[in-house]
Amino acid sequence: MNEHSDIPVLDVDPYAPENLADPYPMHTLMRDTGPVVRLKAYPTVVVCARHQEIHAVFNNAQTFISGAGVGLANFNTEEPFRPKSLILEADAPLHTATRAILSRVMSPKTVMQIRADFAAEAERVLDQALERNQANGSIDWMAEVANPFPLKVFADSIGIAAQGRENLLLYGDMVFNSMGPRNEVFEKSVERVIPVTQWIMQQCDRANLRPGGFGDQIWQAAEAGEITMEQAPMLVRSLLSAGLDTTINSLGNAIYALAHHPEEYAKLHADPSLARQAFEEALRWESTVQTFFRTANTDCEIAGIPIQAQTKVLCMLASANRDPRKWPNADTYDIARKPVGHTAFGTGIHGCVGQAIARLEGELILTALAKRVKRIEFAGPHSRRLNNTLRAFDTLPVRLVAA
Ligand code: OVM
């Protein structure tokens, strides 16, 4: 793009396996190259890796739209991987209507109502994990805690059946991979796209949703005329897409942060009321959703640099959260820090609509952990699940030392 010829170009691929495995050196290079950079391998893209520009782009949804996709593909010229999300991949006025429904379904009142059940389940999961840990000397945190907890509490809240929930992980992996290029990790994750998608859409039928659950409440909004009956299952799909893989890996990332920082864990163990801010700081330090794109709707500018209409803007959310221009000691995991303004949930009108529930899940698991466990140690090498958007684990072996 000639119009962008003043923007520095980097010969790095954010979707190469080595950068997915360890994105931080690349983030530093991107931030230090300029407020906007280009990538040799992706000529339709400009990248923002500093906090200031990412915040500006996300808070100008009229110029930097979501309806052309929040991944690499521009839906104005490329076919979406799946029918577009009615909230993530939508702009006003559609987004306004769907957002209102989901923010009511997951309101502060809802969070108060679900809290006791979520807390009881968090305690049960940690009790069981500790038992397995006593028996075997260590546990896989992902298999014993991070996967089962959201798969129980959030999927129960939506109101889907208990059977087949492993499909939620496969589906999330696919959807988040589809926001990058058609590389090897994408191809591998879409091997079972047809049966997994069929299962997901089946769960979205009203007949398969528990009366009163989040899914049923979306159908009630359709009955009331806020959206059409055809749109209701698609909005249920958003809960199934966005609410599991994200929180699951955030619980993985949080324990990874704490196991890496025994002195920080000691503070949490001494005062479990720090659980909420320890989780929040983990979201800053290891952001589960690493990237989202916007699309320039018109010729515009970022940091005074002209940007051509239809350019995809790659926002490195995890890099904004480690930007030393924004955060003192940005690379330090410090549970006393209150990381207000982090971008792990995005920011602006598309900011995560389920973030209060995600925070609740993190707080409750870390509280239950802090009360039972005096020390966490890595118990062998972890294995990452490389994903084009998510910072994720397959396995995360840890030893929990009981208090
Ligand atoms: C959706 C959706 C999918 C993935 C992520 C997300 C983080 C939303 O289908 O609406 O938000």
CSV table of N, CA, C and O and ligand atoms in Angstrom, one decimal, residues 82 85 87-88 175-176 179 237-238 241-242 292, ligand 1:
chain,number,residue,atom,x,y,z
A,82,ARG,N,-17.5,-18.2,9.6
A,82,ARG,CA,-18.9,-18.7,10.0
A,82,ARG,C,-19.8,-17.5,9.9
A,82,ARG,O,-19.3,-16.4,9.8
A,85,SER,N,-20.9,-13.1,13.9
A,85,SER,CA,-21.5,-12.8,15.2
A,85,SER,C,-22.3,-11.6,15.2
A,85,SER,O,-21.9,-10.6,14.6
A,87,ILE,N,-22.8,-9.7,17.6
A,87,ILE,CA,-22.4,-8.7,18.6
A,87,ILE,C,-20.9,-8.4,18.4
A,87,ILE,O,-20.5,-7.2,18.3
A,88,LEU,N,-20.1,-9.4,18.3
A,88,LEU,CA,-18.6,-9.2,18.2
A,88,LEU,C,-18.3,-8.6,16.8
A,88,LEU,O,-17.4,-7.7,16.7
A,175,VAL,N,-12.9,-20.9,16.6
A,175,VAL,CA,-13.3,-19.5,16.3
A,175,VAL,C,-12.1,-18.6,16.6
A,175,VAL,O,-11.9,-17.7,15.8
A,176,PHE,N,-11.4,-18.8,17.6
A,176,PHE,CA,-10.2,-17.9,17.9
A,176,PHE,C,-9.1,-18.1,16.9
A,176,PHE,O,-8.4,-17.1,16.5
A,179,MET,N,-9.5,-16.1,13.5
A,179,MET,CA,-9.2,-14.7,13.4
A,179,MET,C,-7.8,-14.4,12.9
A,179,MET,O,-7.4,-13.2,12.8
A,237,ARG,N,-25.2,-18.4,20.5
A,237,ARG,CA,-23.9,-18.9,20.0
A,237,ARG,C,-22.8,-18.0,20.5
A,237,ARG,O,-21.7,-18.5,20.8
A,238,SER,N,-23.0,-16.7,20.6
A,238,SER,CA,-22.0,-15.8,21.1
A,238,SER,C,-21.5,-16.2,22.5
A,238,SER,O,-20.4,-16.2,22.9
A,241,SER,N,-19.4,-19.2,22.3
A,241,SER,CA,-18.2,-18.9,21.6
A,241,SER,C,-17.2,-18.2,22.5
A,241,SER,O,-16.0,-18.5,22.5
A,242,ALA,N,-17.7,-17.3,23.3
A,242,ALA,CA,-16.8,-16.3,24.0
A,242,ALA,C,-16.6,-16.6,25.4
A,242,ALA,O,-15.6,-16.1,26.0
A,292,PHE,N,-7.0,-8.4,18.8
A,292,PHE,CA,-8.3,-8.3,18.0
A,292,PHE,C,-8.0,-7.2,16.9
A,292,PHE,O,-7.2,-6.3,17.1
B,1,OVM,C1,-19.1,-14.1,19.5
B,1,OVM,C2,-17.7,-14.1,20.0
B,1,OVM,C3,-16.8,-15.0,19.6
B,1,OVM,C4,-15.5,-15.0,20.1
B,1,OVM,C5,-15.2,-14.1,21.0
B,1,OVM,C6,-16.0,-13.1,21.4
B,1,OVM,C7,-14.5,-12.3,22.9
B,1,OVM,C8,-17.3,-13.1,20.9
B,1,OVM,O1,-19.4,-15.1,18.8
B,1,OVM,O2,-19.9,-13.2,19.6
B,1,OVM,O3,-15.7,-12.1,22.3
